[in-house]
Short mmCIF file of C-alpha atoms in Angstrom, two decimals:
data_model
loop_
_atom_site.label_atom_id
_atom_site.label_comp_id
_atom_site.label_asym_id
_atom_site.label_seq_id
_atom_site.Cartn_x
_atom_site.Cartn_y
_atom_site.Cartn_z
CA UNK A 1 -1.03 -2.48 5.34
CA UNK A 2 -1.51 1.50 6.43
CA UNK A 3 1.11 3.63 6.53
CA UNK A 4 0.83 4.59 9.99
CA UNK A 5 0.53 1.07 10.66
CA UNK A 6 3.55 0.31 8.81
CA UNK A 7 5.30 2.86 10.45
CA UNK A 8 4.69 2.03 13.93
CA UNK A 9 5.62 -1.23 13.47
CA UNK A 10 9.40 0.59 12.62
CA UNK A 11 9.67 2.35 15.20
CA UNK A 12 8.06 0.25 17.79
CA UNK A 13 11.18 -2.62 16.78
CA UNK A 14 13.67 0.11 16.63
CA UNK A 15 12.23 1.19 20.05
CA UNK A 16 12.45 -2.27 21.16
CA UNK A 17 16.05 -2.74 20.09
CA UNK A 18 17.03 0.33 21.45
CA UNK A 19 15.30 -0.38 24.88
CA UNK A 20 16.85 -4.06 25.08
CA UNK A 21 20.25 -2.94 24.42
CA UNK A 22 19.66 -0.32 27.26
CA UNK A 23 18.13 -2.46 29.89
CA UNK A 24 21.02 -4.90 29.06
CA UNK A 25 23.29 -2.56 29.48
CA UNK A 26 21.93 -0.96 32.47
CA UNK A 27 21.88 -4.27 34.07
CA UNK A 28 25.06 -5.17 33.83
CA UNK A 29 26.15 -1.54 34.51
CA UNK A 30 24.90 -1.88 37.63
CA UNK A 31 25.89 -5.24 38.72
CA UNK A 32 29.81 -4.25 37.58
CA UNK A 33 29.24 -1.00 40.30
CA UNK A 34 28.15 -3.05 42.93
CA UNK A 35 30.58 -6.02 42.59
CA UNK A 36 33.32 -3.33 42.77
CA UNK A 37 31.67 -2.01 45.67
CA UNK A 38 31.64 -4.94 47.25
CA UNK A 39 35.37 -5.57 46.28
CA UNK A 40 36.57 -2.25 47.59
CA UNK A 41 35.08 -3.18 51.48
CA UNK A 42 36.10 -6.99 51.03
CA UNK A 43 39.46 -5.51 50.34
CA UNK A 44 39.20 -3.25 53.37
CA UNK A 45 37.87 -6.17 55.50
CA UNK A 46 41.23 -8.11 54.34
CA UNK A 47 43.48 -5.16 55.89
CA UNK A 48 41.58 -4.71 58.71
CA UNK A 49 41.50 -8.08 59.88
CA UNK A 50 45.45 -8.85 59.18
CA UNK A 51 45.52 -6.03 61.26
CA UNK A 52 43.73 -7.39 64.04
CA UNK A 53 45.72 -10.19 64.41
CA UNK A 54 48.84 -8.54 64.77
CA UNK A 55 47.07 -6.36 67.56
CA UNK A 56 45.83 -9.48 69.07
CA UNK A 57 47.43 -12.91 70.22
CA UNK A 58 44.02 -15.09 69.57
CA UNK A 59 40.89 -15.20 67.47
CA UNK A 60 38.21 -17.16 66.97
CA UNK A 61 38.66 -19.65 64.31
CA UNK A 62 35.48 -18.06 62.50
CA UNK A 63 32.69 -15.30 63.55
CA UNK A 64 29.89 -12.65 61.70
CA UNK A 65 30.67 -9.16 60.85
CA UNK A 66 27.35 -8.53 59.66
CA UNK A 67 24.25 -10.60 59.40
CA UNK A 68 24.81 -12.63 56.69
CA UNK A 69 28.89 -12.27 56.50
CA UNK A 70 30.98 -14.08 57.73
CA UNK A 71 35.05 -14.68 58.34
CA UNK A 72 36.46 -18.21 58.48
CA UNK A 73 40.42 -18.49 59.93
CA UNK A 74 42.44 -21.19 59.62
CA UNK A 75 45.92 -21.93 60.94
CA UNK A 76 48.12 -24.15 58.44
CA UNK A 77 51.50 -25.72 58.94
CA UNK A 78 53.01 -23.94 56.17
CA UNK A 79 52.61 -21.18 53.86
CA UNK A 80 50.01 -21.97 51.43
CA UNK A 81 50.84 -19.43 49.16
CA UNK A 82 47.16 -18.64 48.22
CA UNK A 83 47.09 -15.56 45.95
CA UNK A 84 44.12 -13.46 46.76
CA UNK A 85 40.93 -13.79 44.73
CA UNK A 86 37.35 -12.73 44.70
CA UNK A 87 34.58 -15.11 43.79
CA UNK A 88 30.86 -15.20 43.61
CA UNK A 89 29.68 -18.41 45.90
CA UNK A 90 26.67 -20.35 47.29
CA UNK A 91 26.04 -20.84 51.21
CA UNK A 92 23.78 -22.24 53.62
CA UNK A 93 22.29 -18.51 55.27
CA UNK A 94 20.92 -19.98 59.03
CA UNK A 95 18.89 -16.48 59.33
CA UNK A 96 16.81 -16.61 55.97
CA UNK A 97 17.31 -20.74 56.45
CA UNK A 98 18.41 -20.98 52.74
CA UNK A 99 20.90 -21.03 50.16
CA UNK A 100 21.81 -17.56 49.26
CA UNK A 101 24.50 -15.49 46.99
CA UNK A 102 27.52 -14.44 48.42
CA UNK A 103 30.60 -12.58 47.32
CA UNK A 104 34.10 -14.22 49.01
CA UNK A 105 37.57 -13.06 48.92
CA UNK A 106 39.94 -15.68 49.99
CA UNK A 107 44.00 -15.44 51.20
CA UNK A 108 46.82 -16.55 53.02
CA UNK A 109 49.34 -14.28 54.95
CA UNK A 110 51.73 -15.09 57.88
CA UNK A 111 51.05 -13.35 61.54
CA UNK A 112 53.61 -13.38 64.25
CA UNK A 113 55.57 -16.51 62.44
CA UNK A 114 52.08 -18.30 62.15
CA UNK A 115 50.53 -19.08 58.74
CA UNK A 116 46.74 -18.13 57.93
CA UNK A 117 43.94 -19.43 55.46
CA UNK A 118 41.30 -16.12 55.57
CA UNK A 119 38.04 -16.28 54.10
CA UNK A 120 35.95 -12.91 54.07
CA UNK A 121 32.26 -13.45 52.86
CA UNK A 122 29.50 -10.47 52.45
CA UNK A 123 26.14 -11.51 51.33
CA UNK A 124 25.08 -10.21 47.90
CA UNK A 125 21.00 -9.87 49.17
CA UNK A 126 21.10 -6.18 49.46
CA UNK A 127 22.79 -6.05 45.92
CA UNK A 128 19.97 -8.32 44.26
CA UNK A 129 17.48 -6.30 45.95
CA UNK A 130 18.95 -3.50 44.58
CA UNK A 131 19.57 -5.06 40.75
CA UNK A 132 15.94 -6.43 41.34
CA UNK A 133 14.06 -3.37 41.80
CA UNK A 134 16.33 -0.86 39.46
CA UNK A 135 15.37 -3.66 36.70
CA UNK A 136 11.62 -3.74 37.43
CA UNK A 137 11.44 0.08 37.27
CA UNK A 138 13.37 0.22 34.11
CA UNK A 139 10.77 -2.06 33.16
CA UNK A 140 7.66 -0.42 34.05
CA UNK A 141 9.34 3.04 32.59
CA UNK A 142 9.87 0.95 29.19
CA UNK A 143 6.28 -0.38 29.01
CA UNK A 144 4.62 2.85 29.98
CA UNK A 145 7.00 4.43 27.53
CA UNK A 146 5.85 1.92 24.86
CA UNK A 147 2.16 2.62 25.36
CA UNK A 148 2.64 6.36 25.75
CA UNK A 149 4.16 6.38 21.90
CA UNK A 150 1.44 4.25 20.50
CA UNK A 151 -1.64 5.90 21.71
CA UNK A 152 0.10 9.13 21.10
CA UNK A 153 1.07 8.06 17.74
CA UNK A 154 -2.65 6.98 16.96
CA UNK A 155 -3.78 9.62 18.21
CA UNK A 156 -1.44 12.76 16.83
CA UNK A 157 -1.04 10.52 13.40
CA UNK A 158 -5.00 10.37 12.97
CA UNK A 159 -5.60 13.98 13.49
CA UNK A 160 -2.76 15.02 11.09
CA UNK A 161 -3.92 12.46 8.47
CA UNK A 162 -7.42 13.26 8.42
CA UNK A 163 -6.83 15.62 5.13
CA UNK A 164 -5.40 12.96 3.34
CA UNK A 165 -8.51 10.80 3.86
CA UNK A 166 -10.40 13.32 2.91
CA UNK A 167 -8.25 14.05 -0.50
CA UNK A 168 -8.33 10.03 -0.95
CA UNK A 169 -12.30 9.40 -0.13
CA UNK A 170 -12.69 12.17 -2.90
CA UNK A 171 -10.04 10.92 -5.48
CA UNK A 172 -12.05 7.32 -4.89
CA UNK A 173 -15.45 9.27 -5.72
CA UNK A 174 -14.38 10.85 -8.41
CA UNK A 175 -15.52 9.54 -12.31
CA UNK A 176 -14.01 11.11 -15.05
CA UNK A 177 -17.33 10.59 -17.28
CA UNK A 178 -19.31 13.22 -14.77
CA UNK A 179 -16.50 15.03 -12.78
CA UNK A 180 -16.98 17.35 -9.98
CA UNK A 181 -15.20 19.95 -8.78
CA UNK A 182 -12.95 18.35 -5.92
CA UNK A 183 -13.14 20.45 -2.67
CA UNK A 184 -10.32 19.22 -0.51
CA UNK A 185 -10.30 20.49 3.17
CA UNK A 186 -7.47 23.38 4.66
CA UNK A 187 -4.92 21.96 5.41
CA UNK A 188 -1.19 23.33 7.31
CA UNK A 189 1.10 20.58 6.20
CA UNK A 190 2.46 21.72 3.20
CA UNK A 191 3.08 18.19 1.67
CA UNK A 192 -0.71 17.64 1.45
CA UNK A 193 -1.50 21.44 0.57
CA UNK A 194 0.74 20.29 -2.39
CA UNK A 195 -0.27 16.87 -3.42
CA UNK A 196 -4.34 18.36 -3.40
CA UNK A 197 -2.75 21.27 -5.66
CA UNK A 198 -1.29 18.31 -8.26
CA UNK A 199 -4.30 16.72 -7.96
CA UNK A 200 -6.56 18.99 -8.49
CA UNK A 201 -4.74 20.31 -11.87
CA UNK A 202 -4.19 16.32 -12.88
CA UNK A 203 -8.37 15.36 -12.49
CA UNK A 204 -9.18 18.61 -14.10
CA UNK A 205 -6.62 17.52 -17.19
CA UNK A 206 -7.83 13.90 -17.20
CA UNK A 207 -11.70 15.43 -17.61
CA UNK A 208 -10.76 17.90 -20.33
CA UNK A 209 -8.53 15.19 -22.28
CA UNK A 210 -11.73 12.26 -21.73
CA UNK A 211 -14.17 14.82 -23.08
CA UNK A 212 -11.84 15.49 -25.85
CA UNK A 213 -10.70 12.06 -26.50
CA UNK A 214 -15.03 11.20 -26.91
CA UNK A 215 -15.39 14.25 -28.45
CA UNK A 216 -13.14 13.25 -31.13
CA UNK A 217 -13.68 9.11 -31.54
CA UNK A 218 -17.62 10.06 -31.50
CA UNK A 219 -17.22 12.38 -34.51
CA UNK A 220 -14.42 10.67 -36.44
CA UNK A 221 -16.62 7.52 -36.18
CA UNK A 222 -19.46 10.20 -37.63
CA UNK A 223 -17.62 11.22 -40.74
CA UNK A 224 -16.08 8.48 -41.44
CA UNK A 225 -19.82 6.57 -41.56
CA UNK A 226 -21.45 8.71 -43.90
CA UNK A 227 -18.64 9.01 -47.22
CA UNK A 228 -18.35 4.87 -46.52
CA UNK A 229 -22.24 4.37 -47.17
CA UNK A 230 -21.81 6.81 -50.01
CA UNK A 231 -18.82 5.08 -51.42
CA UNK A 232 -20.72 1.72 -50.53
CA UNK A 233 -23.57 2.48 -52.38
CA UNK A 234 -22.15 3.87 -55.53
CA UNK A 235 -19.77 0.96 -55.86
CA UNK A 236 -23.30 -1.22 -55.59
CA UNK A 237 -24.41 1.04 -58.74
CA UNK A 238 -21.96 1.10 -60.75
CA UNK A 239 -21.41 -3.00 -60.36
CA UNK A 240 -24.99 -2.91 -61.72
CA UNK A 241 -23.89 -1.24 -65.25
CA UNK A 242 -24.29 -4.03 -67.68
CA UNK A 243 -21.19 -2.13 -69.58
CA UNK A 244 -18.90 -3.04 -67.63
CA UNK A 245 -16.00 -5.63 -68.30
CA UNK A 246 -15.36 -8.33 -66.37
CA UNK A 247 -12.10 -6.71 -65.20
CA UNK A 248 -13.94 -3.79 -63.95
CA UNK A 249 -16.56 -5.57 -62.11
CA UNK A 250 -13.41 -7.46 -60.56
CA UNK A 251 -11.47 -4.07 -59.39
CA UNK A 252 -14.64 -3.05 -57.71
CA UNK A 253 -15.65 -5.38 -55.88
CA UNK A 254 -11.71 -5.55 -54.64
CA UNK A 255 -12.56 -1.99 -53.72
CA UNK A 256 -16.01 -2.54 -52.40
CA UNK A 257 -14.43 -4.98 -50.23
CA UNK A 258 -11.93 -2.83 -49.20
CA UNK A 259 -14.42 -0.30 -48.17
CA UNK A 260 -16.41 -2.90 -46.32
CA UNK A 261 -13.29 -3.82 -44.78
CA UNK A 262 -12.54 0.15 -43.62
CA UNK A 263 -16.08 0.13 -42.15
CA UNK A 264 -15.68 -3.08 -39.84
CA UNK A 265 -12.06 -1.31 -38.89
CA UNK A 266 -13.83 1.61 -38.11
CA UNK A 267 -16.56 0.10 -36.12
CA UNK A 268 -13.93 -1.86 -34.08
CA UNK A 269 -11.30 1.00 -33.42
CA UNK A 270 -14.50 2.69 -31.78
CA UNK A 271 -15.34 -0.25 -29.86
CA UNK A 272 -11.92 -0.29 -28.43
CA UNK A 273 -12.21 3.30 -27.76
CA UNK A 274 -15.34 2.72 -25.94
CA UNK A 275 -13.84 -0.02 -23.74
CA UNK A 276 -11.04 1.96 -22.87
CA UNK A 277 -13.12 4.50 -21.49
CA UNK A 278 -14.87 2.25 -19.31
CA UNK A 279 -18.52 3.52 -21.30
CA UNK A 280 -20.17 0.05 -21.26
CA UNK A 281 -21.32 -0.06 -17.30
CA UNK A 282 -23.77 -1.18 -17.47
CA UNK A 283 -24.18 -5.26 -17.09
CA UNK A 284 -26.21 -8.50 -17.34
CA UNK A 285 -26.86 -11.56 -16.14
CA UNK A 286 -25.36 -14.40 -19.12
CA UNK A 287 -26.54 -17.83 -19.15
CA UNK A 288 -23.46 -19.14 -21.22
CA UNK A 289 -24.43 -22.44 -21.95
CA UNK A 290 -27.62 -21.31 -23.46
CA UNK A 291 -25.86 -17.81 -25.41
CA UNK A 292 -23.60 -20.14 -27.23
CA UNK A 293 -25.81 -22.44 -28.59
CA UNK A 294 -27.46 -19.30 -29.79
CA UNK A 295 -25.11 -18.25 -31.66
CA UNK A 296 -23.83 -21.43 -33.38
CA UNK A 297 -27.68 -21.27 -34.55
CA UNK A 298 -27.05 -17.95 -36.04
CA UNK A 299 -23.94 -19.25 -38.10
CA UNK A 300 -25.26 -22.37 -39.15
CA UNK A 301 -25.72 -21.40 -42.74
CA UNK A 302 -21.16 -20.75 -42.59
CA UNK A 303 -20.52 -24.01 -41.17
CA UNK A 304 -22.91 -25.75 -43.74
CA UNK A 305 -20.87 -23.75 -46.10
CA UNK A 306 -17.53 -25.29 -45.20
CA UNK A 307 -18.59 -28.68 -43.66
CA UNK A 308 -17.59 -28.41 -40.30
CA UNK A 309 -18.93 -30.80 -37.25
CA UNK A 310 -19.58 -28.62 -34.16
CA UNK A 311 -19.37 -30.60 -30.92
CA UNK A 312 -20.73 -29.71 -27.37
CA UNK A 313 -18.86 -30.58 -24.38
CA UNK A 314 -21.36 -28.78 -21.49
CA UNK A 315 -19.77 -29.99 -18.22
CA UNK A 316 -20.99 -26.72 -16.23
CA UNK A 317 -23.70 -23.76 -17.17
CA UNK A 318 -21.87 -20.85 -15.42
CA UNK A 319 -23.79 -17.49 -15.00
CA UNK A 320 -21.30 -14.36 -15.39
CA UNK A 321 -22.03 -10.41 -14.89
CA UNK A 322 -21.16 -8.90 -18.39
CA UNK A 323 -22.28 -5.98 -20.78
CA UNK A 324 -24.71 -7.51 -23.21
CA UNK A 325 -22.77 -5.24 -26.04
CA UNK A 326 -19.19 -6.51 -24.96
CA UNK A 327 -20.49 -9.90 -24.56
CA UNK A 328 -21.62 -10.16 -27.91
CA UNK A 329 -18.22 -9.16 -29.15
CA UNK A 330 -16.24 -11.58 -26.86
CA UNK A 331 -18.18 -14.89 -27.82
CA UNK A 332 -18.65 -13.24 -31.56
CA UNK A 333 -15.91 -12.86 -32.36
CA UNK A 334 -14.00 -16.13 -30.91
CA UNK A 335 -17.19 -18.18 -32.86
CA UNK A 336 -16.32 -16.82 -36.26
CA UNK A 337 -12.75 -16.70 -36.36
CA UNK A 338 -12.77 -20.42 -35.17
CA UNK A 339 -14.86 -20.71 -38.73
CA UNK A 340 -12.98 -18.46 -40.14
CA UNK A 341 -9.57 -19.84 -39.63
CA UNK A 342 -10.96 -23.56 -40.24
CA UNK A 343 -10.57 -26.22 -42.84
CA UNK A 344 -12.87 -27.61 -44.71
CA UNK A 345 -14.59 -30.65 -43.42
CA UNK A 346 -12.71 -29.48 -40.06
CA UNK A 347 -14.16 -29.43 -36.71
CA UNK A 348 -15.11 -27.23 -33.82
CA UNK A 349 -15.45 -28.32 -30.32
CA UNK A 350 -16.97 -26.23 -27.85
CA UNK A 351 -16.33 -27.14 -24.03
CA UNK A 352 -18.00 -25.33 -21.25
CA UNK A 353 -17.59 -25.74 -17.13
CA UNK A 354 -18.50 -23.21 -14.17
CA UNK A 355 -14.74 -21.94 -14.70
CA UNK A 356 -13.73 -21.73 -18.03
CA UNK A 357 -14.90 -22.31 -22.32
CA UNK A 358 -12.52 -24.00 -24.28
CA UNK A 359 -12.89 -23.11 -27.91
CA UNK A 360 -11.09 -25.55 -30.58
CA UNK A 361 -11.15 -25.60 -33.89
CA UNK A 362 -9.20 -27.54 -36.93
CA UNK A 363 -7.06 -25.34 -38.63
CA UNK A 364 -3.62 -24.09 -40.86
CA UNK A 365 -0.55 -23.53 -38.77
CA UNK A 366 -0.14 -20.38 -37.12
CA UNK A 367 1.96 -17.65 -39.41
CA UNK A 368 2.51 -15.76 -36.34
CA UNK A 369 3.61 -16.52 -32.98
CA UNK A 370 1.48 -17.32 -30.44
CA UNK A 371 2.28 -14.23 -27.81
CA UNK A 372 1.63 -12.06 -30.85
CA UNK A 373 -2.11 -13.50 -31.79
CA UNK A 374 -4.08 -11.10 -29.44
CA UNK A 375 -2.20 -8.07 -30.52
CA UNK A 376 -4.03 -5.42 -32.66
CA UNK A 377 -3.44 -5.69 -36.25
CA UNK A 378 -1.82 -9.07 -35.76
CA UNK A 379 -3.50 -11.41 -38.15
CA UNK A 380 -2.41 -15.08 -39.71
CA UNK A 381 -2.37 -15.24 -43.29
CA UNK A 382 -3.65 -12.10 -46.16
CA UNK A 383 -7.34 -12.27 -45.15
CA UNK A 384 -8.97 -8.90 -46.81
CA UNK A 385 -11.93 -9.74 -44.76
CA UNK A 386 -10.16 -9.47 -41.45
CA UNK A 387 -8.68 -6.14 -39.61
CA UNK A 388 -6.61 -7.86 -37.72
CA UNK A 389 -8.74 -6.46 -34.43
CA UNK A 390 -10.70 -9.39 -33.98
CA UNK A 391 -8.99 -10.92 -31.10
CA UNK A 392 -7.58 -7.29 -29.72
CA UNK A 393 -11.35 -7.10 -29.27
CA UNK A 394 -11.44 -10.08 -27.28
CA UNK A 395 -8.45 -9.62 -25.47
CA UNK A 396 -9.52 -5.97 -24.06
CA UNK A 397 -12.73 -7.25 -22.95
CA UNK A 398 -11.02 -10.07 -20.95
CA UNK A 399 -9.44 -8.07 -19.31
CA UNK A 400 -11.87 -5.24 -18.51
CA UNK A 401 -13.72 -7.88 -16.57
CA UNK A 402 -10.29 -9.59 -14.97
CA UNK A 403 -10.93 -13.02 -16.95
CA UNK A 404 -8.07 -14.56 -18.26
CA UNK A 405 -7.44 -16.13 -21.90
CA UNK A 406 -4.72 -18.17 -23.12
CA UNK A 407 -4.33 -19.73 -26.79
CA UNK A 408 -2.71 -22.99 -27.65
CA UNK A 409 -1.81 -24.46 -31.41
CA UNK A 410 -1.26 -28.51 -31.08
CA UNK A 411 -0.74 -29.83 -34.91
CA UNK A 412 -3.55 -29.28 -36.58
CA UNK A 413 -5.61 -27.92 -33.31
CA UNK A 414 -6.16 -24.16 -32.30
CA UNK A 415 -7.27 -23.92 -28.85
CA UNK A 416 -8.41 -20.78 -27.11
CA UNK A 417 -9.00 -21.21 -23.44
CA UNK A 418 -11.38 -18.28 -21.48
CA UNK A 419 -11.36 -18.51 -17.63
CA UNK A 420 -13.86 -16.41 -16.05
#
């Protein structure tokens, strides 16, 4: 939701609140006023007509003041001791030949030895009139009032927000592997003349610290490569000398594994490097189903080697958008650590649908637990062939591309599920 959105919708039910609780109030305001009005001349009708019969010896039993009011009088035998009261009542109105709304005050009082039932009643259609048309115009000034504030809102809210767009459409523009200068638009609001300052100094950091950051994996990974083939090679040579003992021979090739071990480390601490820099854009089209029978071809010779049965279970051929680079990693390395981590005579089952692969394998139990498995450096068992980055690998490219993986150990069964 936008802010201005969000904010509108505040103080439009604040607004709204406020306004209810005023028209309410209003309403009711007004009605009290007039009632009393009303009260104060049915009062004053009261004395005047007690007054009237003292000054006169007869009446008529009942006759208008006003259209629409009226004053009933009735003689009783005795005194009816009727306090006075006021009351809102419905009558029979022969002029607008209806039912209308009337206000009535009714009481008894003796005259000249003679007792009296009085009943004064003034109709209330003036009043509703009046309520009726003060609560329309409160309307109409609520409603214009309402619409005023939102198109002004829109209106003054767009104009002072159009510098933040502008700082936003270039922060969304900007790519830290060829950064521009950012040129953010004058601005008076000081709030936005600050947040372009921060950002300004923070993209120029982030640029300096990426170039760095390449700078530095790009020639680490340099000279680190070239003493590793040197130590590679002379370990080769010197494994050659026939004068060498067999317990020679044994400490270096525990060393030239080592090395070969500090090489694959170094290859895949770059790789992670890369990925975190977002440097492998650009991507491919990858026929699963057809990739990963590929490369079960290319490790034939290691299952031979430990008798495993590979089974397919192709319920789906789904086509993703992936960096050929990264993709060789991700299926790479889940392949040969299910052979890696496998038994002899085990198994490995590969199942495949348009929303996930399932890889399982036969294997030892787990030395680690299972949260931990996609960690870097987290490895099960002393293997001086792995670096323990295998999965980390894995893990960071599954994410990169917003996949999902999840692992599973059931007995003897590893299971590692990938949901694209």
């Amino acid at each position: 939701m936008k802010l201005l959105s969000l904010s509108n919708r505040y103080y439009f039910t604040g607004l709204f609140i406020v306004s209810l609780i005023g028209g309410l109030s209003s309403y009711f305001v007004i009605r009290h006023t007039v009632n009393s009005e009303f009260n104060d001349k049915l009062f004053a009708a009261k004395e005047e007509l007690v007054d009237e019969l003292y000054r006169h010896d007869e009446l008529l039993s009942s006759y208008s003041l006003n259209i629409g009011d009226n004053i009933v009088i009735q003689k009783v035998d005795r005194d009816p001791k009727i306090q006075t009261f006021i009351k809102d009542t419905i009558l029979f109105n022969e002029y607008q030949n209806e039912e209308m709304n009337y206000r009535q005050i009714t009481f008894s009082d003796k005259v000249k030895d003679t007792f009296y039932v009085f009943s004064i009643t003034k109709s209330l259609l003036s009043s509703e009139d009046l309520i009726r048309g003060v609560t329309q115009v409160i309307t109409l000034i609520t409603a214009l009032f309402f619409i005023t504030m939102l198109v002004l809102s829109n209106i003054v809210s767009q104009r002072i927000w159009v510098p933040f767009y502008n700082t936003l459409s270039q922060i969304k523009d900007f790519n830290v592997k060829k950064p521009k200068p950012l040129s953010f638009s004058e601005t008076k609001i000081l709030e936005f003349r600050e947040l372009n300052s921060t950002l300004e100094l923070m993209t120029n950091q982030v640029a300096k610290d990426y170039k760095n950051l390449k700078e530095y994996t790009e020639n680490t990974s340099h000279e680190i490569q070239t003493p590793l083939a040197i130590i590679k090679n002379k370990m080769e040579l010197l494994m050659q000398d026939k004068n060498l003992s067999e317990q020679q021979i044994s400490i270096l090739g525990q060393v030239y594994e080592s090395t070969g071990r500090l090489s694959k480390l170094k290859d895949n601490l770059s790789l992670l490097s890369k990925i975190d820099n977002n440097q492998f854009i650009d991507t491919t089209k990858l026929i699963v189903a057809e990739y990963l029978k590929k490369k079960i071809g290319k490790v034939k010779e290691l299952l031979d080697i430990k008798n495993i049965e590979v089974t397919y279970d192709f319920k789906g051929n789904p086509v993703i958008e992936i960096n050929e680079t990264m993709a060789y990693v991700l299926f790479n390395n889940l392949i040969s650590n299910a052979i890696k981590h496998n038994i002899e005579s085990g198994k490995l089952v590969l199942t495949l649908t348009n929303e996930y692969f399932e890889i399982k394998n036969t294997g030892e139990p787990l030395e680690i637990p299972e949260e931990q498995l996609f960690g870097r450096f987290k490895k099960s068992g002393n293997r001086p062939d792995s670096s323990g980055l295998g999965l980390s690998l894995v893990y960071r490219i599954v994410d990169y591309y917003d996949f999902s993986i999840s692992y599973k150990n059931t007995d003897i069964w590893h299971k590692i599920t990938l949901k694209f």
